[in-house]
Amino acid sequence: QQRGPGSGGGAGASGGTGSDGGTEAGAGSGADSAPAAPVAGLDAETLDQSAETLRTLLDDAVTEAERRLFALRTAAQDDARILGALGDGGLLPPGPDVLATVEYLGEHGIPALPGWRYLAQSVDPAEHNRVLAARPELVDGVVITDPGTHRRAREVLAEAALLPRSTVAVGTASALLAPAPRNAETEESVFLVPPNPAMHDEHAADEERQQLRARATAREEEIRTLAARLGKDRELGARLGSWRSGCPAGRLGELAAAAAEARTAAAEAAAVLEEARARRADTEETASAA
């Protein structure tokens, strides 16, 4: 009889994916789990009878693991992008056009700050969302901190020819903090994409970084575990396929029948041989007596 592939330490057909993203134990095994006793203890006849079912289960397990790995790696890339956008710490700098405008106003004695920096330094964090919703263009623009220089700032910038490649709004702090118009919310009103917290709230940005790093660490461990399990499932699937190629369905039955016939023939031959030996012994005894 041919030796089945189940006697090794390969993985079985593992179960589905839980709500937290982890794979269930099922009948599978990988680098982190021992093979189930029924898989390790399969004899050739049982394996022959269950081979097609096992191959189907393994194929399903491999497909599910590949899908899960793709989802995990895609999520890891997304989190890495967000983590990169949040920076290493502190607040992120405003855009170059805003910085150039603030610098130019400062050179002409007009005190100004990037809107993001003014929001972070001078506005209660509880008010950030309201201000962002009401004056997003000014938050992403320039705030003149001395209202008396507003007209002069307009004249200076009109003559500066800074030629920014983005729209740079300039206004006073009171304009930034003014309440939004009452009829601002309509079904088709302009809305704001949630901004990077590292632009205006250092504490929120730090919390987001910590959560992302913790999530990335846990996800990386899950990816390693699942990749190892997937490798074992693929290996066992290949061994099972190779075994089935060398031992097609029904072949074991033919071999068993042939073995039974051979045993019967051997028993019959042994009986004939024993009878012949008995006759020879009788003949020799008779000859000796004569």
Short mmCIF file of C-alpha atoms in Angstrom, two decimals:
data_model
loop_
_atom_site.label_atom_id
_atom_site.label_comp_id
_atom_site.label_asym_id
_atom_site.label_seq_id
_atom_site.Cartn_x
_atom_site.Cartn_y
_atom_site.Cartn_z
CA GLN A 1 0.00 0.00 0.00
CA GLN A 2 1.15 3.56 -0.68
CA ARG A 3 1.98 5.90 2.18
CA GLY A 4 -0.46 8.84 2.53
CA PRO A 5 0.65 12.48 2.85
CA GLY A 6 -1.26 12.94 6.09
CA SER A 7 1.46 11.30 8.16
CA GLY A 8 3.59 14.43 8.07
CA GLY A 9 3.18 17.68 9.96
CA GLY A 10 1.24 19.61 7.32
CA ALA A 11 -1.71 21.87 7.86
CA GLY A 12 -5.28 20.84 7.41
CA ALA A 13 -8.21 22.75 6.02
CA SER A 14 -8.54 25.53 8.48
CA GLY A 15 -11.80 27.21 9.28
CA GLY A 16 -13.13 30.67 8.50
CA THR A 17 -12.16 34.12 9.70
CA GLY A 18 -13.42 35.48 12.98
CA SER A 19 -14.86 38.94 13.53
CA ASP A 20 -11.51 40.22 14.78
CA GLY A 21 -9.70 39.10 11.66
CA GLY A 22 -8.01 36.01 13.19
CA THR A 23 -8.40 32.62 11.57
CA GLU A 24 -10.15 29.94 13.53
CA ALA A 25 -8.37 26.72 14.35
CA GLY A 26 -10.75 24.39 12.50
CA ALA A 27 -8.95 21.31 11.28
CA GLY A 28 -5.94 23.32 10.19
CA SER A 29 -2.49 23.74 11.57
CA GLY A 30 0.42 25.96 10.86
CA ALA A 31 3.67 27.01 12.42
CA ASP A 32 1.87 27.88 15.65
CA SER A 33 -0.48 24.92 16.06
CA ALA A 34 -0.11 21.16 16.19
CA PRO A 35 -1.78 19.02 13.49
CA ALA A 36 -5.06 17.48 14.54
CA ALA A 37 -4.79 13.84 15.62
CA PRO A 38 -7.16 12.51 12.91
CA VAL A 39 -4.98 14.08 10.19
CA ALA A 40 -1.74 12.79 11.68
CA GLY A 41 -3.21 9.29 12.20
CA LEU A 42 -4.88 8.73 8.83
CA ASP A 43 -4.25 5.32 7.32
CA ALA A 44 -4.05 4.88 3.58
CA GLU A 45 -7.59 3.53 3.19
CA THR A 46 -9.20 6.38 5.15
CA LEU A 47 -7.11 8.92 3.24
CA ASP A 48 -8.09 7.34 -0.07
CA GLN A 49 -11.77 7.61 0.82
CA SER A 50 -11.46 11.24 2.03
CA ALA A 51 -8.87 12.57 -0.42
CA GLU A 52 -11.25 14.62 -2.58
CA THR A 53 -12.96 16.14 0.45
CA LEU A 54 -9.61 17.02 1.99
CA ARG A 55 -8.40 18.62 -1.24
CA THR A 56 -11.58 20.73 -1.42
CA LEU A 57 -11.18 21.84 2.18
CA LEU A 58 -7.52 22.69 1.61
CA ASP A 59 -8.32 24.66 -1.55
CA ASP A 60 -10.98 26.61 0.33
CA ALA A 61 -8.58 27.25 3.22
CA VAL A 62 -5.86 28.50 0.88
CA THR A 63 -8.29 30.79 -0.97
CA GLU A 64 -9.61 32.26 2.28
CA ALA A 65 -6.10 32.74 3.68
CA GLU A 66 -4.95 34.47 0.50
CA ARG A 67 -7.96 36.79 0.63
CA ARG A 68 -7.34 37.57 4.28
CA LEU A 69 -3.62 38.20 3.71
CA PHE A 70 -4.41 40.59 0.87
CA ALA A 71 -6.85 42.49 3.10
CA LEU A 72 -4.35 42.64 5.96
CA ARG A 73 -1.52 43.87 3.76
CA THR A 74 -3.76 46.46 2.12
CA ALA A 75 -4.82 47.73 5.56
CA ALA A 76 -1.17 47.83 6.61
CA GLN A 77 -0.32 49.99 3.60
CA ASP A 78 -3.20 52.35 4.41
CA ASP A 79 -2.11 52.69 8.03
CA ALA A 80 1.50 53.25 6.98
CA ARG A 81 0.35 56.05 4.69
CA ILE A 82 -1.67 57.66 7.51
CA LEU A 83 1.21 57.26 9.96
CA GLY A 84 3.54 58.90 7.48
CA ALA A 85 1.09 61.76 7.03
CA LEU A 86 0.91 62.29 10.80
CA GLY A 87 4.67 62.72 10.99
CA ASP A 88 6.99 61.78 13.85
CA GLY A 89 5.61 64.23 16.41
CA GLY A 90 4.32 67.74 16.95
CA LEU A 91 2.29 69.68 14.42
CA LEU A 92 2.77 69.36 10.70
CA PRO A 93 3.80 72.48 8.78
CA PRO A 94 1.29 74.37 6.61
CA GLY A 95 1.65 74.42 2.85
CA PRO A 96 4.53 76.30 1.20
CA ASP A 97 2.28 78.98 -0.31
CA VAL A 98 0.90 79.86 3.15
CA LEU A 99 4.38 79.95 4.68
CA ALA A 100 5.63 82.20 1.88
CA THR A 101 2.69 84.59 2.45
CA VAL A 102 3.27 84.76 6.22
CA GLU A 103 6.96 85.35 5.70
CA TYR A 104 6.33 88.13 3.19
CA LEU A 105 3.86 89.87 5.49
CA GLY A 106 6.36 89.61 8.35
CA GLU A 107 9.03 91.26 6.22
CA HIS A 108 6.67 94.21 5.82
CA GLY A 109 5.88 94.49 9.52
CA ILE A 110 2.47 92.84 9.36
CA PRO A 111 2.04 90.17 12.07
CA ALA A 112 0.41 87.01 10.75
CA LEU A 113 0.23 83.28 11.39
CA PRO A 114 -0.74 80.30 9.31
CA GLY A 115 -4.41 79.56 10.04
CA TRP A 116 -3.58 76.05 11.25
CA ARG A 117 -1.03 77.39 13.71
CA TYR A 118 -3.41 80.07 14.98
CA LEU A 119 -6.12 77.43 15.44
CA ALA A 120 -3.73 75.22 17.43
CA GLN A 121 -2.39 78.02 19.63
CA SER A 122 -5.32 80.34 20.20
CA VAL A 123 -8.56 78.39 19.83
CA ASP A 124 -10.07 75.99 22.35
CA PRO A 125 -9.76 72.42 20.93
CA ALA A 126 -13.47 71.96 21.59
CA GLU A 127 -14.11 74.71 19.03
CA HIS A 128 -11.80 73.35 16.33
CA ASN A 129 -14.45 71.41 14.43
CA ARG A 130 -16.85 74.38 14.43
CA VAL A 131 -14.19 76.76 13.16
CA LEU A 132 -13.03 74.26 10.53
CA ALA A 133 -16.58 73.79 9.28
CA ALA A 134 -17.31 77.54 9.23
CA ARG A 135 -14.03 78.90 7.80
CA PRO A 136 -12.02 76.07 6.21
CA GLU A 137 -10.41 78.40 3.67
CA LEU A 138 -9.08 80.69 6.39
CA VAL A 139 -7.88 77.84 8.58
CA ASP A 140 -5.85 76.68 5.60
CA GLY A 141 -4.83 80.27 4.86
CA VAL A 142 -3.29 83.18 6.75
CA VAL A 143 -4.61 84.92 9.87
CA ILE A 144 -3.61 88.55 10.46
CA THR A 145 -3.24 88.91 14.21
CA ASP A 146 -3.45 92.75 14.18
CA PRO A 147 -6.79 93.80 12.65
CA GLY A 148 -5.44 97.33 12.06
CA THR A 149 -3.05 96.04 9.39
CA HIS A 150 -5.72 94.34 7.31
CA ARG A 151 -5.91 97.01 4.59
CA ARG A 152 -2.14 97.34 4.38
CA ALA A 153 -1.82 93.54 4.11
CA ARG A 154 -4.20 93.56 1.14
CA GLU A 155 -2.13 96.29 -0.59
CA VAL A 156 1.21 94.61 0.12
CA LEU A 157 0.08 91.24 -1.17
CA ALA A 158 -1.55 92.77 -4.25
CA GLU A 159 1.85 94.15 -5.25
CA ALA A 160 3.91 91.15 -4.15
CA ALA A 161 3.29 88.86 -7.14
CA LEU A 162 3.84 85.79 -4.98
CA LEU A 163 1.91 83.74 -7.54
CA PRO A 164 0.89 80.90 -5.21
CA ARG A 165 -0.08 77.62 -6.84
CA SER A 166 -2.92 77.16 -4.35
CA THR A 167 -5.68 79.43 -3.13
CA VAL A 168 -4.47 81.36 -0.05
CA ALA A 169 -7.21 83.10 1.92
CA VAL A 170 -6.16 85.97 4.24
CA GLY A 171 -8.30 87.37 7.05
CA THR A 172 -8.33 88.53 10.64
CA ALA A 173 -8.77 86.40 13.74
CA SER A 174 -12.28 87.77 14.22
CA ALA A 175 -13.19 86.63 10.71
CA LEU A 176 -11.83 83.19 11.51
CA LEU A 177 -13.84 82.90 14.72
CA ALA A 178 -17.07 84.40 13.40
CA PRO A 179 -20.08 82.05 13.61
CA ALA A 180 -21.19 80.30 10.47
CA PRO A 181 -24.25 81.60 8.60
CA ARG A 182 -27.48 80.03 9.84
CA ASN A 183 -28.45 78.73 6.41
CA ALA A 184 -25.05 77.15 5.78
CA GLU A 185 -26.33 73.55 6.08
CA THR A 186 -28.28 72.41 3.03
CA GLU A 187 -28.51 69.11 1.19
CA GLU A 188 -25.97 70.27 -1.40
CA SER A 189 -23.81 72.49 0.81
CA VAL A 190 -20.02 72.29 0.58
CA PHE A 191 -18.53 69.96 3.18
CA LEU A 192 -15.05 69.41 4.56
CA VAL A 193 -12.95 66.27 4.31
CA PRO A 194 -11.81 65.50 7.89
CA PRO A 195 -8.35 67.07 8.14
CA ASN A 196 -5.18 65.58 9.54
CA PRO A 197 -5.28 66.11 13.34
CA ALA A 198 -1.54 66.75 13.29
CA MET A 199 -2.30 70.06 11.57
CA HIS A 200 -4.04 71.56 14.58
CA ASP A 201 -4.25 69.19 17.60
CA GLU A 202 -0.94 67.78 18.80
CA HIS A 203 -2.55 65.63 21.52
CA ALA A 204 -5.04 64.04 19.12
CA ALA A 205 -2.25 63.40 16.62
CA ASP A 206 -0.13 61.64 19.29
CA GLU A 207 -3.06 59.42 20.27
CA GLU A 208 -3.68 58.55 16.63
CA ARG A 209 0.00 57.66 16.15
CA GLN A 210 -0.03 55.37 19.19
CA GLN A 211 -3.18 53.60 18.03
CA LEU A 212 -1.82 53.13 14.53
CA ARG A 213 1.50 51.75 15.77
CA ALA A 214 -0.19 49.32 18.15
CA ARG A 215 -2.55 48.20 15.39
CA ALA A 216 0.36 47.79 12.96
CA THR A 217 2.27 45.61 15.45
CA ALA A 218 -0.72 43.32 16.05
CA ARG A 219 -1.47 43.13 12.33
CA GLU A 220 2.12 42.27 11.47
CA GLU A 221 2.02 39.35 13.91
CA GLU A 222 -1.25 38.15 12.37
CA ILE A 223 0.26 38.40 8.89
CA ARG A 224 3.27 36.29 9.92
CA THR A 225 1.07 33.65 11.56
CA LEU A 226 -1.35 33.48 8.65
CA ALA A 227 1.45 33.38 6.07
CA ALA A 228 3.06 30.43 7.88
CA ARG A 229 -0.29 28.63 8.05
CA LEU A 230 -0.91 29.31 4.37
CA GLY A 231 2.49 27.88 3.47
CA LYS A 232 1.71 24.68 5.38
CA ASP A 233 -1.70 24.36 3.71
CA ARG A 234 -0.15 24.79 0.27
CA GLU A 235 2.55 22.24 1.07
CA LEU A 236 0.04 19.65 2.27
CA GLY A 237 -2.19 20.33 -0.74
CA ALA A 238 0.74 19.69 -3.08
CA ARG A 239 1.67 16.47 -1.24
CA LEU A 240 -1.92 15.26 -1.34
CA GLY A 241 -2.17 16.02 -5.05
CA SER A 242 1.10 14.21 -5.75
CA TRP A 243 -0.05 11.22 -3.73
CA ARG A 244 -3.37 11.10 -5.58
CA SER A 245 -1.57 11.27 -8.94
CA GLY A 246 0.47 8.22 -8.01
CA CYS A 247 -2.48 6.45 -6.46
CA PRO A 248 -5.68 7.19 -8.42
CA ALA A 249 -9.08 6.52 -6.91
CA GLY A 250 -9.77 2.77 -6.82
CA ARG A 251 -6.09 1.85 -7.03
CA LEU A 252 -5.92 0.88 -3.36
CA GLY A 253 -8.88 -1.46 -3.81
CA GLU A 254 -7.16 -3.12 -6.76
CA LEU A 255 -3.95 -3.50 -4.77
CA ALA A 256 -5.85 -4.89 -1.78
CA ALA A 257 -7.64 -7.42 -4.02
CA ALA A 258 -4.37 -8.41 -5.66
CA ALA A 259 -2.76 -8.78 -2.25
CA ALA A 260 -5.63 -10.96 -1.06
CA GLU A 261 -5.32 -13.15 -4.15
CA ALA A 262 -1.58 -13.40 -3.63
CA ARG A 263 -2.08 -14.40 0.01
CA THR A 264 -4.62 -17.05 -1.02
CA ALA A 265 -2.29 -18.39 -3.69
CA ALA A 266 0.58 -18.41 -1.23
CA ALA A 267 -1.52 -20.32 1.31
CA GLU A 268 -2.54 -22.84 -1.33
CA ALA A 269 1.07 -23.25 -2.48
CA ALA A 270 2.18 -23.73 1.10
CA ALA A 271 -0.47 -26.43 1.57
CA VAL A 272 0.66 -28.20 -1.63
CA LEU A 273 4.27 -27.94 -0.52
CA GLU A 274 3.43 -29.35 2.89
CA GLU A 275 1.55 -32.23 1.31
CA ALA A 276 4.48 -32.92 -1.01
CA ARG A 277 6.89 -32.93 1.90
CA ALA A 278 4.64 -35.35 3.79
CA ARG A 279 4.52 -37.72 0.79
CA ARG A 280 8.28 -37.52 0.39
CA ALA A 281 8.77 -38.32 4.03
CA ASP A 282 6.46 -41.34 3.68
CA THR A 283 8.30 -42.47 0.59
CA GLU A 284 11.69 -42.19 2.25
CA GLU A 285 10.42 -44.07 5.32
CA THR A 286 9.05 -46.86 3.15
CA ALA A 287 12.29 -47.06 1.22
CA SER A 288 14.31 -47.29 4.42
CA ALA A 289 12.10 -50.05 5.79
CA ALA A 290 12.57 -52.08 2.61
#
